[in-house]
PDB file of C-alpha atoms and ligand atoms in Angstrom:
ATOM      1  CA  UNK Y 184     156.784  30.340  33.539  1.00 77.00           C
ATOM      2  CA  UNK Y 185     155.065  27.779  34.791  1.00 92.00           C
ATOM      3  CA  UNK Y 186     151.812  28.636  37.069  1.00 95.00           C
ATOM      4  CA  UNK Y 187     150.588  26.195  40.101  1.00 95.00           C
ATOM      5  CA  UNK Y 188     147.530  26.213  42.398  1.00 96.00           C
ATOM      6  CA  UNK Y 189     149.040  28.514  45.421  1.00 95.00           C
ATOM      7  CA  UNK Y 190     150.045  31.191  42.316  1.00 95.00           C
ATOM      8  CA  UNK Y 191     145.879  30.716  41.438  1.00 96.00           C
ATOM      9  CA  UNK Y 192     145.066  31.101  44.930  1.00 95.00           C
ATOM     10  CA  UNK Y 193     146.985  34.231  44.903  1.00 96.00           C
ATOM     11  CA  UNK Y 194     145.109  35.761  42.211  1.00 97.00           C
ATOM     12  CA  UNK Y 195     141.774  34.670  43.331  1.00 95.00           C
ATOM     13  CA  UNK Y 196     142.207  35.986  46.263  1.00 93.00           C
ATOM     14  CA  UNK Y 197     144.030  39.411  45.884  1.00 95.00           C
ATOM     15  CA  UNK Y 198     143.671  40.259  42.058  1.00 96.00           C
ATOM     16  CA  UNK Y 199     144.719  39.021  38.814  1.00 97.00           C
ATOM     17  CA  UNK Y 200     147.484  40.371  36.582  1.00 96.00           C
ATOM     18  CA  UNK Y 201     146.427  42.690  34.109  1.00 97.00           C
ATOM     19  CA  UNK Y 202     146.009  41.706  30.716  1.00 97.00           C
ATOM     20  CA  UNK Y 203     147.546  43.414  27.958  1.00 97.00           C
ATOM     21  CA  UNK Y 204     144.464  45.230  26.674  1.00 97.00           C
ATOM     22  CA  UNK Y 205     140.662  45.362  27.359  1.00 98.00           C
ATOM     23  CA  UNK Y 206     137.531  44.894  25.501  1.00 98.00           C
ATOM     24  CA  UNK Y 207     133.875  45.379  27.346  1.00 98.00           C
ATOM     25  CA  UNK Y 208     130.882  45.257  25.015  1.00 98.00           C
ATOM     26  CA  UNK Y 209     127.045  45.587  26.250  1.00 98.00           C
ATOM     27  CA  UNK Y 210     124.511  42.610  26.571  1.00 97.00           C
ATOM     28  CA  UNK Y 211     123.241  43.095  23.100  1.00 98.00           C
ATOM     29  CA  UNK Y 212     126.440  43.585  21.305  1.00 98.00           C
ATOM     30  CA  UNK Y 213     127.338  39.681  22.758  1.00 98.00           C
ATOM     31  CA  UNK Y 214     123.630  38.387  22.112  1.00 97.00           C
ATOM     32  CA  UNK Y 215     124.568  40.092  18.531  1.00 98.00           C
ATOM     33  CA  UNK Y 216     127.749  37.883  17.917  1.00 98.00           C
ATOM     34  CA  UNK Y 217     128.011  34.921  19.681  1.00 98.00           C
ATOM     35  CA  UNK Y 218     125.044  31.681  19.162  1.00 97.00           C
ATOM     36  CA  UNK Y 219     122.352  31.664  22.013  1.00 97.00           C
ATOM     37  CA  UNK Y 220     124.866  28.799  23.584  1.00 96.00           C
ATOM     38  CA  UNK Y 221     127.711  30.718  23.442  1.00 97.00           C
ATOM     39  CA  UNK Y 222     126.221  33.504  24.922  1.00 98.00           C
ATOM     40  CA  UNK Y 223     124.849  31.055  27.907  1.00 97.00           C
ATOM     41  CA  UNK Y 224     127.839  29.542  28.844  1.00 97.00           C
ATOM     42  CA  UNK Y 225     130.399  32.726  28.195  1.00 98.00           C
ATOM     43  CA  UNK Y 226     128.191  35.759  29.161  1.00 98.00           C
ATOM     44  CA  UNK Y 227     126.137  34.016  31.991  1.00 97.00           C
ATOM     45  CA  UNK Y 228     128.323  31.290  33.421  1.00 94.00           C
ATOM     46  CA  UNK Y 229     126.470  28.221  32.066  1.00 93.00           C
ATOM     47  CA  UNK Y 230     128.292  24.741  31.643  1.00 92.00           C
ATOM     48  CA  UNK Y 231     127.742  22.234  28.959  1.00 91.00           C
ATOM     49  CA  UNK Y 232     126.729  19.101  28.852  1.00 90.00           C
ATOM     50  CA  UNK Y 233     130.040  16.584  29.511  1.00 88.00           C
ATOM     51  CA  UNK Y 234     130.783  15.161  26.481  1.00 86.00           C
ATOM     52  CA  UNK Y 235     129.234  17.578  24.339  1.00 86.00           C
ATOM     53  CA  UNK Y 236     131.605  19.760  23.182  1.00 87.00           C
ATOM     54  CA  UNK Y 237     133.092  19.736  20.177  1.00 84.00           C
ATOM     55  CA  UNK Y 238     136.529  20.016  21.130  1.00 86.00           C
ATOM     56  CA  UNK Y 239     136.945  17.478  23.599  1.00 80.00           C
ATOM     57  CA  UNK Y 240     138.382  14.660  21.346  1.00 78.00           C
ATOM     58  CA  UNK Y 241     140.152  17.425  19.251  1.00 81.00           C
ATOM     59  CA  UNK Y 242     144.075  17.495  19.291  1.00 82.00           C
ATOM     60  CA  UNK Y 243     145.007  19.623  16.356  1.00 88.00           C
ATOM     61  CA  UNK Y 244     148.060  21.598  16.383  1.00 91.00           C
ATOM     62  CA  UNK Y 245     147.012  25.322  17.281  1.00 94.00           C
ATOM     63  CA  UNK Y 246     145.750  27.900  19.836  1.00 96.00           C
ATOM     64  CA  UNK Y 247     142.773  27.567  21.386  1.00 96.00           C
ATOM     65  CA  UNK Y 248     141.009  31.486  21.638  1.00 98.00           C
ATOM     66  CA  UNK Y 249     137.968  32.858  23.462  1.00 98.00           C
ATOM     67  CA  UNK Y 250     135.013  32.657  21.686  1.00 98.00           C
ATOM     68  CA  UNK Y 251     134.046  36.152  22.400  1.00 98.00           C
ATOM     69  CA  UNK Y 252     137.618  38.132  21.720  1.00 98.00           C
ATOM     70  CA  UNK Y 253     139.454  35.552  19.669  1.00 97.00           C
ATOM     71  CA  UNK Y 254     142.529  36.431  22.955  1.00 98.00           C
ATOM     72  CA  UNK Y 255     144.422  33.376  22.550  1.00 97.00           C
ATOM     73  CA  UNK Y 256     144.054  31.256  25.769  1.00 98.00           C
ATOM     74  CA  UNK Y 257     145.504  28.025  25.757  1.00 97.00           C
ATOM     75  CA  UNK Y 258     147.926  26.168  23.245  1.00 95.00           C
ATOM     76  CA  UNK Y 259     147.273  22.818  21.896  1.00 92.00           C
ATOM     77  CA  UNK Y 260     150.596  21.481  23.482  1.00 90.00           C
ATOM     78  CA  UNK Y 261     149.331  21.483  26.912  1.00 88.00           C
ATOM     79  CA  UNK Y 262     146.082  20.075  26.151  1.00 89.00           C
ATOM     80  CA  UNK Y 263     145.397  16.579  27.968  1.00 87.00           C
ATOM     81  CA  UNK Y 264     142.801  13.898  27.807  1.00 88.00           C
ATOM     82  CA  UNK Y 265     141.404  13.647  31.317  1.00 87.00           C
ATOM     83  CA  UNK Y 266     138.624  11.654  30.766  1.00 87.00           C
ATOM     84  CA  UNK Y 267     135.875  14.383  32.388  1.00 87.00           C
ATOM     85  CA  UNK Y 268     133.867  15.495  29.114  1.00 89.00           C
ATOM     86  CA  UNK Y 269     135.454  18.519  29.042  1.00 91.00           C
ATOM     87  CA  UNK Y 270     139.033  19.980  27.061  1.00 92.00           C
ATOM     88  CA  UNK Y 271     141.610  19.751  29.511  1.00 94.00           C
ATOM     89  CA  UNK Y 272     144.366  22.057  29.950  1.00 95.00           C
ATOM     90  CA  UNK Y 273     147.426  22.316  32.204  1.00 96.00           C
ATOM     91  CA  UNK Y 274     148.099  25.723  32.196  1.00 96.00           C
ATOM     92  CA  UNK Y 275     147.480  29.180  30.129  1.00 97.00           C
ATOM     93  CA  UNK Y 276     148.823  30.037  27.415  1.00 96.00           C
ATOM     94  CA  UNK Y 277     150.195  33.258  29.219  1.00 95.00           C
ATOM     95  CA  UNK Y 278     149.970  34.257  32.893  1.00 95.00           C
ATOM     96  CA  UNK Y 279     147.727  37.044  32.583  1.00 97.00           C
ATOM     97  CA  UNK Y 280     145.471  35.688  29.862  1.00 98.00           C
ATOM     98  CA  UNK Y 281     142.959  34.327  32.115  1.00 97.00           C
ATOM     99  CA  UNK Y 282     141.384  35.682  35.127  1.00 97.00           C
ATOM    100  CA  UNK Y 283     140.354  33.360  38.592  1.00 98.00           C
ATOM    101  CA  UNK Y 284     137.883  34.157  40.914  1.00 96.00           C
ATOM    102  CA  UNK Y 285     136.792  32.473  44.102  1.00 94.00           C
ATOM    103  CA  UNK Y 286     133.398  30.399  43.287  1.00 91.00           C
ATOM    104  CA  UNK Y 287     131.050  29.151  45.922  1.00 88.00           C
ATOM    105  CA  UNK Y 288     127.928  28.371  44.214  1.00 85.00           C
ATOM    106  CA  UNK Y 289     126.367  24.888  44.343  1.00 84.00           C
ATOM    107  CA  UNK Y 290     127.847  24.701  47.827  1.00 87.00           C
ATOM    108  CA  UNK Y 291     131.299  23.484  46.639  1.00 86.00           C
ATOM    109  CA  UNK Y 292     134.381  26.167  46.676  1.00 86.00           C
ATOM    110  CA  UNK Y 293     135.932  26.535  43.138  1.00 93.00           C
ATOM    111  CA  UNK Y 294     137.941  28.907  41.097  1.00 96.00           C
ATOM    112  CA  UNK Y 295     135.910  29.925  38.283  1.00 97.00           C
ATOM    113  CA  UNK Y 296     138.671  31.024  35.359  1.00 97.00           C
ATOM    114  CA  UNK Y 297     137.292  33.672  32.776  1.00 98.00           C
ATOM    115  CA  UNK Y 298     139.177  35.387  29.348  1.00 98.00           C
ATOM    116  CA  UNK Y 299     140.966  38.510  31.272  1.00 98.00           C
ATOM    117  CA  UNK Y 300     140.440  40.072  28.503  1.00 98.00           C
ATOM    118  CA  UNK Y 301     136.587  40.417  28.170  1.00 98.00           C
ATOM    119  CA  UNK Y 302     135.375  38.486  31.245  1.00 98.00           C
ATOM    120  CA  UNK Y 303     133.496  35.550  29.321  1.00 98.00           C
ATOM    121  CA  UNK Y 304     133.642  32.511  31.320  1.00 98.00           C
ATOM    122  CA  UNK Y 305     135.279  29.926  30.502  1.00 98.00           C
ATOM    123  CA  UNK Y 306     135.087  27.223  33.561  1.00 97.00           C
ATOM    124  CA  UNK Y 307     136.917  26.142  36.455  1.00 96.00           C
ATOM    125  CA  UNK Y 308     140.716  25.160  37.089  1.00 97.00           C
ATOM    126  CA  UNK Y 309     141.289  21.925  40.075  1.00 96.00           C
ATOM    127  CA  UNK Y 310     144.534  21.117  41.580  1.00 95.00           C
ATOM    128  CA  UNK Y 311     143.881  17.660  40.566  1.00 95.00           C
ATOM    129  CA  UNK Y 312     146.083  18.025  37.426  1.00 95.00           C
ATOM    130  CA  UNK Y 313     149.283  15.647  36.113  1.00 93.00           C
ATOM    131  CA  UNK Y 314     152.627  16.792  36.969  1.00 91.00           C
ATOM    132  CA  UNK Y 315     154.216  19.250  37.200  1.00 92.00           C
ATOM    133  CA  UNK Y 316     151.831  22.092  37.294  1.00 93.00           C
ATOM    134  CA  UNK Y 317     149.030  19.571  38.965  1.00 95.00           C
ATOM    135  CA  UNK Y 318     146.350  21.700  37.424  1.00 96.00           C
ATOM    136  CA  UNK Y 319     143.265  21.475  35.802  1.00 96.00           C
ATOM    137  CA  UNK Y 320     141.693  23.830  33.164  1.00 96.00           C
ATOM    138  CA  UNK Y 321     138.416  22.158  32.795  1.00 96.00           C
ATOM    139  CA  UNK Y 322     137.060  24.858  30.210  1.00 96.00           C
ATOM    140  CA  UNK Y 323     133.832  24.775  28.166  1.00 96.00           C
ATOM    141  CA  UNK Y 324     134.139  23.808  24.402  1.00 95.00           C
ATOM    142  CA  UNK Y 325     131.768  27.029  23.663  1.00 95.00           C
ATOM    143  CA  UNK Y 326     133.580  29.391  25.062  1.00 97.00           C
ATOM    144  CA  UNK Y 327     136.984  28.897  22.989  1.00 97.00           C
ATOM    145  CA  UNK Y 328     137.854  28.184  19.056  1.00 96.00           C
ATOM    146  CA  UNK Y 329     140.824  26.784  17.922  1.00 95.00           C
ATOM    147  CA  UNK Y 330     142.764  28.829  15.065  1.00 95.00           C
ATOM    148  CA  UNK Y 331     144.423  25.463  13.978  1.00 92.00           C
ATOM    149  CA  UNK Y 332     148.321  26.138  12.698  1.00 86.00           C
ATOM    150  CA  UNK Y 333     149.483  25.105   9.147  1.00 73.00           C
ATOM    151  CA  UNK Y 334     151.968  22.382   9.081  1.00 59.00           C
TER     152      UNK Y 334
HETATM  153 ZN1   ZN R 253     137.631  36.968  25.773  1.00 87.63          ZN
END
C-alpha cells in the first residue's frame, strides 16, 4: 500500500478509515501522563520550536509511536531528512493509523494528521514530499517515541 495526497484528500474530506481499536481518556487523565509539553502539542494542537525536537537528527532502527497510546505510527525506514526542523516521514506506518483533517487556521489550508487512535495531534502532511508517495509527514518530536528494535 502505498498512500498519496488525492488518497489524503479523500479522507480529509469524507472520513478516515477506522482504526483497529479506540482509546478516549478525559483532560486530566492526559495532564496526568504526558509532560506539560506533551500535553501542549498532542492534546491542544501546539507545534514546537523547529529544530527542537529530539528526534529530528535521530535515525535508529525502530517504530516511531504516539506519545499518548504508544499506537505505532511511522517506521524508521521511511523516515527522511528534509531539512525543515521537524522528523520527516513519507508515509504511515499503516493506512488507518493516522487520521487527516482539513486545517485552515493561520489563514493557510493544511491537513492537520492526528494518532486515529486517540486523536493527539501530531502535525501536518504536504504534497511536497520525494518520490514516489510525494508526501510529507512533518510531525512533532513530542508527540511520538521511538521503541528502537534490537539488532
Ligand atoms: Zn495516540
Amino acid at each position: 500500500m502505498m498512500l498519496t495526497w488525492k488518497e489524503i484528500m479523500t479522507f480529509s474530506l469524507k472520513g478516515n478509515p477506522k482504526p483497529d481499536t479506540r482509546i478516549e481518556k478525559s483532560k486530566a487523565e492526559w495532564k496526568a501522563q504526558l509532560t506539560p509539553e506533551q500535553y501542549r502539542i498532542t492534546r491542544q494542537k501546539g507545534t514546537e520550536s523547529a529544530h527542537s525536537g529530539a528526534l529530528c537528527s535521530i535515525y535508529d532502527a525502530g517504530k516511531y509511536a504516539c506519545i499518548c497510546c504508544d499506537t505505532p505510527l511511522f517506521d524508521s525506514t521511511i523516515k527522511f531528512s528534509s531539512g525543515t526542523g521537524w522528523p520527516s516521514f513519507t508515509q504511515p506506518i499503516k493506512e488507518n493509523a493516522i487520521q487527516y483533517k482539513r486545517d485552515s487556521t493561520f489563514g493557510m489550508v493544511r491537513v492537520e494528521v492526528m494518532c486515529n487512535t486517540c486523536d493527539a495531534h501530531l502535525g501536518h502532511v504536504f504534497p511536497d514530499g520525494p518520490e514516489p508517495s510525494g508526501l510529507r509527514y512533518c510531525i512533532n518530536s513530542e508527540s511520538m517515541k521511538l521503541n528502537k528494535e534490537d539488532k
